[in-house]
Coordinates of N, CA, C and O in Angstrom, one line a residue:
L26 N 101.0 160.7 137.8 CA 100.3 161.8 137.1 C 100.2 163.1 138.0 O 100.4 164.2 137.6
Q27 N 100.0 162.8 139.3 CA 99.9 163.9 140.3 C 101.3 164.7 140.4 O 101.3 165.9 140.5
A28 N 102.4 163.9 140.3 CA 103.7 164.5 140.4 C 104.0 165.3 139.2 O 104.9 166.2 139.3
H29 N 103.3 165.1 138.1 CA 103.6 165.8 136.8 C 102.6 167.0 136.7 O 102.5 167.5 135.6
G30 N 101.8 167.3 137.7 CA 100.9 168.4 137.6 C 99.5 168.0 137.0 O 98.8 168.9 136.6
N31 N 99.2 166.8 136.9 CA 98.0 166.4 136.2 C 97.1 165.6 137.3 O 96.7 164.5 137.1
E32 N 96.8 166.3 138.4 CA 96.1 165.7 139.5 C 94.6 165.4 139.2 O 94.0 164.6 139.9
K33 N 94.1 166.0 138.1 CA 92.6 165.8 137.8 C 92.4 164.4 137.1 O 91.4 163.8 137.3
Y34 N 93.4 163.9 136.4 CA 93.2 162.7 135.7 C 93.0 161.5 136.6 O 92.1 160.6 136.3
P35 N 93.7 161.3 137.7 CA 93.4 160.2 138.6 C 92.0 160.3 139.2 O 91.4 159.2 139.4
V36 N 91.5 161.5 139.4 CA 90.1 161.6 139.8 C 89.2 161.1 138.8 O 88.2 160.4 139.1
Y37 N 89.4 161.5 137.5 CA 88.5 161.0 136.4 C 88.5 159.5 136.4 O 87.5 158.8 136.2
S38 N 89.7 158.9 136.5 CA 89.8 157.4 136.4 C 89.1 156.8 137.6 O 88.5 155.7 137.5
M39 N 89.2 157.4 138.8 CA 88.5 156.8 140.0 C 87.0 156.9 139.8 O 86.3 156.0 140.2
I40 N 86.5 158.0 139.2 CA 85.0 158.1 139.0 C 84.6 157.1 138.0 O 83.6 156.4 138.2
A41 N 85.4 156.9 136.9 CA 85.0 155.9 135.9 C 85.1 154.5 136.5 O 84.2 153.7 136.2
G42 N 86.1 154.2 137.3 CA 86.2 152.9 137.9 C 85.0 152.7 138.9 O 84.5 151.6 138.9
G43 N 84.7 153.7 139.6 CA 83.5 153.5 140.5 C 82.2 153.3 139.8 O 81.4 152.4 140.2
L44 N 82.0 154.0 138.7 CA 80.8 153.7 137.8 C 80.9 152.3 137.2 O 79.8 151.7 137.2
A45 N 82.0 151.9 136.8 CA 82.1 150.5 136.3 C 81.8 149.5 137.4 O 81.1 148.5 137.1
K46 N 82.3 149.7 138.6 CA 82.0 148.8 139.7 C 80.5 148.8 140.0 O 79.9 147.7 140.2
I47 N 79.8 149.9 140.0 CA 78.4 150.0 140.3 C 77.6 149.3 139.2 O 76.7 148.5 139.5
A48 N 78.0 149.5 137.9 CA 77.3 148.8 136.8 C 77.5 147.3 136.9 O 76.5 146.6 136.7
V49 N 78.7 146.9 137.1 CA 79.0 145.4 137.1 C 78.3 144.8 138.3 O 77.6 143.7 138.2
N50 N 78.3 145.4 139.4 CA 77.7 144.9 140.6 C 76.2 144.9 140.4 O 75.5 143.9 140.8
W51 N 75.6 145.9 139.8 CA 74.2 146.0 139.6 C 73.7 144.7 138.8 O 72.7 144.1 139.2
F52 N 74.4 144.4 137.7 CA 73.9 143.3 136.9 C 74.3 141.9 137.5 O 73.5 141.0 137.4
L53 N 75.5 141.8 138.0 CA 76.0 140.5 138.4 C 75.4 140.1 139.8 O 75.0 139.0 140.0
V54 N 75.4 141.0 140.7 CA 74.8 140.7 142.1 C 73.3 140.5 142.0 O 72.7 139.7 142.7
G55 N 72.7 141.2 141.0 CA 71.3 141.1 140.8 C 70.9 139.8 140.2 O 69.7 139.4 140.2
D56 N 71.8 139.1 139.5 CA 71.5 137.8 138.9 C 71.5 136.7 139.9 O 72.6 136.5 140.6
P57 N 70.4 136.0 140.1 CA 70.4 135.0 141.2 C 71.4 133.9 141.0 O 71.8 133.3 142.0
D58 N 71.8 133.6 139.8 CA 72.8 132.6 139.6 C 74.2 133.0 140.1 O 75.0 132.2 140.5
I59 N 74.5 134.3 140.0 CA 75.8 134.8 140.4 C 75.8 135.3 141.8 O 76.7 135.1 142.6
N60 N 74.8 136.1 142.1 CA 74.6 136.7 143.4 C 75.8 137.4 143.9 O 76.4 138.2 143.2
I61 N 76.2 137.1 145.2 CA 77.3 137.9 145.8 C 78.7 137.7 145.2 O 79.6 138.5 145.4
Y62 N 78.8 136.6 144.4 CA 80.1 136.3 143.8 C 80.4 137.4 142.7 O 81.5 137.5 142.2
G63 N 79.4 138.2 142.3 CA 79.6 139.3 141.3 C 80.3 140.5 141.9 O 80.9 141.2 141.2
A64 N 80.3 140.6 143.3 CA 81.0 141.7 143.9 C 82.5 141.8 143.7 O 83.0 142.9 143.3
P65 N 83.2 140.7 143.9 CA 84.7 140.8 143.6 C 84.9 141.0 142.1 O 85.9 141.6 141.7
I66 N 84.1 140.5 141.2 CA 84.2 140.8 139.8 C 84.1 142.3 139.5 O 84.9 142.8 138.7
G67 N 83.1 142.9 140.2 CA 83.0 144.3 140.0 C 84.2 145.1 140.5 O 84.6 146.1 139.9
T68 N 84.8 144.6 141.6 CA 86.0 145.3 142.1 C 87.1 145.2 141.2 O 87.9 146.1 140.9
I69 N 87.3 144.0 140.6 CA 88.4 143.8 139.6 C 88.1 144.7 138.4 O 89.1 145.3 137.9
C70 N 86.9 144.8 137.9 CA 86.6 145.6 136.8 C 86.9 147.1 137.1 O 87.4 147.8 136.3
C71 N 86.6 147.5 138.3 CA 86.9 148.9 138.8 C 88.4 149.2 138.6 O 88.8 150.2 138.1
Y72 N 89.2 148.3 139.2 CA 90.6 148.5 139.1 C 91.2 148.4 137.7 O 92.1 149.2 137.4
V73 N 90.7 147.6 136.9 CA 91.1 147.5 135.5 C 90.8 148.8 134.8 O 91.7 149.3 134.0
V74 N 89.6 149.3 135.0 CA 89.3 150.5 134.3 C 90.2 151.7 134.8 O 90.7 152.4 134.0
M75 N 90.4 151.8 136.1 CA 91.3 152.8 136.6 C 92.7 152.7 136.1 O 93.3 153.7 135.7
C76 N 93.2 151.5 136.1 CA 94.6 151.3 135.7 C 94.7 151.6 134.2 O 95.7 152.3 133.8
A77 N 93.8 151.1 133.4 CA 93.9 151.4 131.9 C 93.8 152.9 131.6 O 94.5 153.4 130.8
M78 N 92.9 153.6 132.3 CA 92.7 155.0 132.1 C 94.0 155.7 132.5 O 94.5 156.6 131.8
N79 N 94.5 155.4 133.7 CA 95.7 156.1 134.1 C 96.9 155.8 133.2 O 97.7 156.7 133.0
L80 N 97.0 154.6 132.6 CA 98.1 154.3 131.7 C 97.9 155.2 130.4 O 98.9 155.7 129.9
V81 N 96.7 155.3 129.9 CA 96.5 156.1 128.8 C 96.8 157.6 129.1 O 97.5 158.3 128.3
F82 N 96.4 158.1 130.2 CA 96.7 159.4 130.6 C 98.2 159.6 130.7 O 98.7 160.7 130.3
M83 N 98.9 158.7 131.3 CA 100.4 158.8 131.4 C 101.0 158.8 130.1 O 102.0 159.6 129.8
C84 N 100.6 158.0 129.1 CA 101.2 158.0 127.8 C 100.9 159.3 127.1 O 101.7 159.8 126.3
R85 N 99.8 160.0 127.4 CA 99.5 161.3 126.7 C 100.2 162.4 127.4 O 100.5 163.4 126.7
C86 N 100.4 162.4 128.7 CA 100.8 163.6 129.4 C 102.3 163.6 129.6 O 102.9 164.7 129.8
M87 N 103.0 162.5 129.6 CA 104.4 162.5 130.0 C 105.3 162.5 128.7 O 104.9 162.0 127.7
E88 N 106.4 163.2 128.8 CA 107.3 163.3 127.7 C 107.9 162.0 127.3 O 107.9 161.7 126.1
R89 N 108.3 161.2 128.3 CA 108.9 159.9 128.1 C 107.8 158.9 128.4 O 107.4 158.7 129.6
R90 N 107.3 158.1 127.4 CA 106.3 157.1 127.7 C 106.8 156.0 128.5 O 108.0 155.6 128.3
P91 N 106.0 155.4 129.4 CA 106.5 154.3 130.2 C 106.6 153.1 129.3 O 105.8 152.9 128.4
S92 N 107.6 152.2 129.6 CA 107.8 151.0 128.8 C 106.8 149.9 129.3 O 106.8 149.5 130.4
L93 N 105.9 149.5 128.4 CA 104.9 148.5 128.7 C 105.5 147.2 129.0 O 105.0 146.4 129.9
V94 N 106.6 146.9 128.4 CA 107.3 145.6 128.6 C 107.8 145.6 130.0 O 107.6 144.6 130.8
R95 N 108.4 146.7 130.4 CA 109.0 146.8 131.7 C 107.9 146.8 132.8 O 108.1 146.2 133.9
I96 N 106.8 147.4 132.5 CA 105.8 147.5 133.5 C 105.0 146.2 133.7 O 104.7 145.8 134.8
F97 N 104.7 145.5 132.6 CA 103.8 144.4 132.6 C 104.5 143.0 132.4 O 104.2 142.1 133.1
A98 N 105.3 142.9 131.4 CA 105.9 141.6 131.0 C 106.7 141.0 132.1 O 106.6 139.8 132.4
R99 N 107.7 141.7 132.6 CA 108.6 141.2 133.6 C 107.9 140.7 134.8 O 108.1 139.6 135.3
P100 N 107.0 141.6 135.4 CA 106.3 141.1 136.6 C 105.4 139.9 136.3 O 105.2 139.0 137.1
L101 N 104.8 139.9 135.1 CA 103.9 138.8 134.7 C 104.6 137.5 134.6 O 104.2 136.5 135.1
I102 N 105.8 137.5 134.0 CA 106.6 136.3 133.9 C 107.0 135.8 135.3 O 106.8 134.6 135.6
S103 N 107.4 136.7 136.2 CA 107.8 136.3 137.5 C 106.5 135.8 138.3 O 106.6 134.8 139.0
T104 N 105.4 136.4 138.1 CA 104.2 135.9 138.8 C 103.7 134.6 138.3 O 103.3 133.7 139.1
L105 N 103.8 134.3 137.0 CA 103.4 133.0 136.4 C 104.3 131.9 136.9 O 103.8 130.8 137.3
I106 N 105.6 132.1 136.9 CA 106.5 131.1 137.4 C 106.3 130.9 138.9 O 106.4 129.8 139.4
M107 N 106.1 132.0 139.7 CA 105.9 131.9 141.1 C 104.6 131.0 141.4 O 104.6 130.2 142.2
G108 N 103.5 131.3 140.6 CA 102.3 130.5 140.8 C 102.5 129.1 140.5 O 102.0 128.2 141.2
A109 N 103.3 128.8 139.4 CA 103.5 127.4 139.1 C 104.4 126.7 140.2 O 104.1 125.6 140.6
A110 N 105.3 127.4 140.7 CA 106.2 126.9 141.8 C 105.3 126.6 143.1 O 105.5 125.6 143.7
A111 N 104.4 127.5 143.4 CA 103.5 127.3 144.5 C 102.6 126.1 144.3 O 102.5 125.3 145.3
W112 N 102.1 126.0 143.2 CA 101.2 124.9 142.9 C 101.9 123.5 142.9 O 101.5 122.6 143.6
V113 N 103.0 123.5 142.3 CA 103.8 122.2 142.2 C 104.3 121.9 143.6 O 104.2 120.7 144.1
S114 N 104.8 122.9 144.4 CA 105.4 122.6 145.7 C 104.2 122.2 146.7 O 104.4 121.3 147.5
Y115 N 103.1 122.8 146.5 CA 101.9 122.4 147.4 C 101.6 120.9 147.2 O 101.4 120.1 148.1
E116 N 101.5 120.5 145.9 CA 101.1 119.1 145.6 C 102.2 118.2 146.1 O 101.9 117.1 146.6
A117 N 103.5 118.5 145.9 CA 104.6 117.7 146.4 C 104.6 117.6 147.9 O 104.7 116.5 148.4
V118 N 104.5 118.7 148.5 CA 104.6 118.7 150.0 C 103.4 118.0 150.6 O 103.5 117.2 151.6
Y119 N 102.2 118.2 150.0 CA 101.0 117.6 150.5 C 101.1 116.1 150.3 O 100.6 115.3 151.2
G120 N 101.6 115.7 149.2 CA 101.8 114.2 149.0 C 102.7 113.6 150.1 O 102.4 112.5 150.6
V121 N 103.7 114.2 150.5 CA 104.6 113.7 151.5 C 104.0 113.9 152.9 O 104.0 113.0 153.7
A122 N 103.4 115.1 153.1 CA 102.8 115.4 154.4 C 101.6 114.5 154.8 O 101.4 114.1 155.9
S123 N 100.8 114.1 153.8 CA 99.7 113.3 154.0 C 100.1 111.9 154.5 O 99.3 111.2 155.2
G124 N 101.3 111.4 154.2 CA 101.8 110.1 154.7 C 102.4 110.3 156.1 O 102.4 109.3 156.8
I125 N 102.8 111.5 156.5 CA 103.4 111.7 157.8 C 102.4 112.2 158.8 O 102.4 111.7 159.9
I126 N 101.6 113.2 158.4 CA 100.7 113.9 159.3 C 99.3 113.2 159.2 O 98.8 113.1 158.1
S127 N 98.8 112.8 160.4 CA 97.5 112.0 160.4 C 96.3 112.9 160.1 O 95.4 112.5 159.5
S128 N 96.4 114.2 160.5 CA 95.3 115.1 160.3 C 95.4 115.7 158.9 O 96.4 116.3 158.5
E129 N 94.3 115.6 158.2 CA 94.3 116.1 156.8 C 94.4 117.6 156.9 O 95.1 118.2 156.1
W130 N 93.7 118.3 157.8 CA 93.7 119.7 158.0 C 95.1 120.2 158.2 O 95.6 121.2 157.6
L131 N 95.8 119.6 159.1 CA 97.2 120.0 159.4 C 98.1 119.8 158.3 O 99.0 120.6 158.0
G132 N 97.9 118.7 157.5 CA 98.7 118.4 156.3 C 98.5 119.5 155.3 O 99.5 120.0 154.7
M133 N 97.3 119.9 155.1 CA 97.0 121.0 154.1 C 97.6 122.3 154.6 O 98.1 123.0 153.8
A134 N 97.4 122.6 155.9 CA 98.0 123.9 156.4 C 99.5 123.9 156.3 O 100.1 124.9 155.9
F135 N 100.1 122.8 156.6 CA 101.6 122.8 156.5 C 102.0 122.9 155.1 O 103.0 123.7 154.8
S136 N 101.4 122.2 154.2 CA 101.7 122.3 152.8 C 101.5 123.7 152.2 O 102.3 124.2 151.4
M137 N 100.4 124.3 152.7 CA 100.1 125.7 152.2 C 101.2 126.7 152.7 O 101.7 127.5 151.9
L138 N 101.6 126.6 154.0 CA 102.7 127.4 154.5 C 104.0 127.3 153.8 O 104.7 128.2 153.4
V139 N 104.4 126.0 153.5 CA 105.6 125.7 152.8 C 105.6 126.3 151.4 O 106.5 126.9 150.9
S140 N 104.4 126.1 150.7 CA 104.4 126.5 149.3 C 104.3 128.0 149.2 O 104.9 128.6 148.3
I141 N 103.7 128.7 150.2 CA 103.7 130.2 150.2 C 105.1 130.7 150.4 O 105.5 131.6 149.7
G142 N 105.8 130.1 151.4 CA 107.2 130.5 151.6 C 108.1 130.3 150.4 O 108.8 131.2 150.0
L143 N 107.9 129.2 149.8 CA 108.7 128.9 148.6 C 108.3 129.9 147.4 O 109.2 130.4 146.7
A144 N 107.0 130.2 147.3 CA 106.6 131.1 146.3 C 107.2 132.5 146.5 O 107.6 133.1 145.5
C145 N 107.2 132.9 147.7 CA 107.8 134.2 148.0 C 109.3 134.3 147.6 O 109.7 135.3 147.0
I146 N 110.0 133.2 148.0 CA 111.4 133.2 147.6 C 111.6 133.2 146.1 O 112.5 133.9 145.6
V147 N 110.8 132.4 145.4 CA 110.9 132.3 143.9 C 110.6 133.7 143.3 O 111.3 134.1 142.4
Y148 N 109.6 134.3 143.8 CA 109.2 135.6 143.3 C 110.3 136.7 143.5 O 110.6 137.4 142.6
L149 N 110.9 136.7 144.7 CA 111.9 137.6 145.0 C 113.1 137.4 144.1 O 113.7 138.4 143.5
V150 N 113.5 136.2 143.9 CA 114.6 135.9 143.0 C 114.3 136.3 141.5 O 115.1 136.9 140.9
L151 N 113.1 136.0 141.1 CA 112.7 136.3 139.7 C 112.6 137.8 139.5 O 112.9 138.3 138.4
I152 N 112.0 138.6 140.4 CA 111.9 140.0 140.1 C 113.3 140.7 140.1 O 113.5 141.7 139.4
I153 N 114.2 140.1 140.8 CA 115.6 140.6 140.7 C 116.3 140.2 139.4 O 116.9 140.9 138.7
A154 N 116.1 138.9 139.1 CA 116.7 138.3 137.9 C 116.2 138.9 136.6 O 116.9 139.2 135.6
T155 N 114.9 139.2 136.5 CA 114.3 139.8 135.3 C 114.4 141.3 135.3 O 114.0 142.0 134.4
R156 N 115.0 141.9 136.4 CA 115.2 143.3 136.6 C 113.8 144.1 136.5 O 113.7 145.2 136.0
A157 N 112.8 143.4 137.1 CA 111.5 144.1 137.3 C 111.6 145.2 138.3 O 110.9 146.2 138.3
V158 N 112.5 145.0 139.3 CA 112.8 146.0 140.3 C 114.1 146.6 140.0 O 115.1 145.9 139.9
T159 N 114.2 147.9 139.9 CA 115.5 148.5 139.6 C 116.1 149.2 140.8 O 115.4 149.3 141.9
Y160 N 117.3 149.7 140.6 CA 118.0 150.4 141.7 C 117.2 151.7 142.1 O 117.0 152.1 143.2
D161 N 116.6 152.4 141.1 CA 115.8 153.6 141.3 C 114.6 153.2 142.1 O 114.1 154.0 143.0
D162 N 114.0 152.1 141.8 CA 112.8 151.6 142.6 C 113.2 151.4 144.1 O 112.5 151.8 145.0
M163 N 114.4 150.8 144.3 CA 114.8 150.5 145.6 C 115.1 151.8 146.4 O 115.0 151.8 147.6
K164 N 115.6 152.8 145.7 CA 115.9 154.1 146.4 C 114.7 154.7 147.0 O 114.8 155.6 147.9
L165 N 113.5 154.3 146.6 CA 112.3 155.0 147.0 C 111.8 154.4 148.4 O 111.0 155.0 149.0
I166 N 112.4 153.3 148.8 CA 112.0 152.8 150.1 C 113.1 153.1 151.2 O 114.3 153.3 150.8
P167 N 112.7 153.1 152.4 CA 113.8 153.4 153.5 C 114.8 152.3 153.5 O 114.5 151.1 153.4
K168 N 116.1 152.7 153.5 CA 117.3 151.8 153.5 C 117.3 151.0 152.2 O 117.9 150.0 152.1
G169 N 116.7 151.6 151.2 CA 116.6 150.8 149.9 C 118.0 150.7 149.2 O 118.2 149.7 148.5
E170 N 118.8 151.7 149.3 CA 120.1 151.6 148.7 C 121.0 150.5 149.3 O 121.6 149.8 148.6
K171 N 120.9 150.3 150.6 CA 121.6 149.2 151.3 C 121.0 147.9 150.9 O 121.8 146.9 150.6
L172 N 119.7 147.8 150.8 CA 119.0 146.6 150.4 C 119.4 146.3 148.9 O 119.6 145.1 148.6
A173 N 119.4 147.3 148.1 CA 119.8 147.0 146.7 C 121.2 146.5 146.6 O 121.5 145.6 145.8
K174 N 122.1 147.0 147.4 CA 123.5 146.6 147.4 C 123.5 145.1 147.9 O 124.2 144.3 147.3
L175 N 122.8 144.8 148.9 CA 122.7 143.4 149.4 C 122.2 142.4 148.4 O 122.7 141.3 148.3
L176 N 121.1 142.9 147.6 CA 120.5 142.0 146.6 C 121.3 142.1 145.3 O 120.8 141.5 144.3
R177 N 122.3 142.9 145.2 CA 123.1 143.1 144.0 C 122.3 143.7 142.9 O 122.5 143.2 141.7
I178 N 121.5 144.6 143.2 CA 120.7 145.4 142.1 C 121.6 146.6 141.8 O 121.8 147.4 142.6
R179 N 122.0 146.6 140.6 CA 122.9 147.7 140.1 C 122.2 148.9 139.6 O 121.1 148.7 138.9
P180 N 122.8 150.1 139.7 CA 122.2 151.3 139.1 C 122.2 151.3 137.6 O 122.9 150.6 137.0

């Protein structure tokens, strides 16, 4: 939005997000049953409000509307499969590690590290396979064109 000369809209969305956070925190943190656990919920609500408002502003202000499928569906599919891979790999590695490693804590830590590593690899493969990351996205990072060539991301 700022690049298109609409720098006031992100400010509006930040104010609305901040107000949403204050309101949610006020009610949830004040509830003795929820208490401090309401703070992260308030933060999530803040970011959801800001993202939704910015998306609406982008759709209204830009000549070419952003593709919601490209923005949300492809990364969501990659994320869901990555999460499933992390969960399954953790359970499998922990099952094997608990028989080999005598310390439960070390077995859990080892299983967690292996599953996080595998989840990262799965996510990287999936965002490239689903074309969630494009050549134009890669050009925005330093040495991105070389990295795109290495990952076989085509223009």
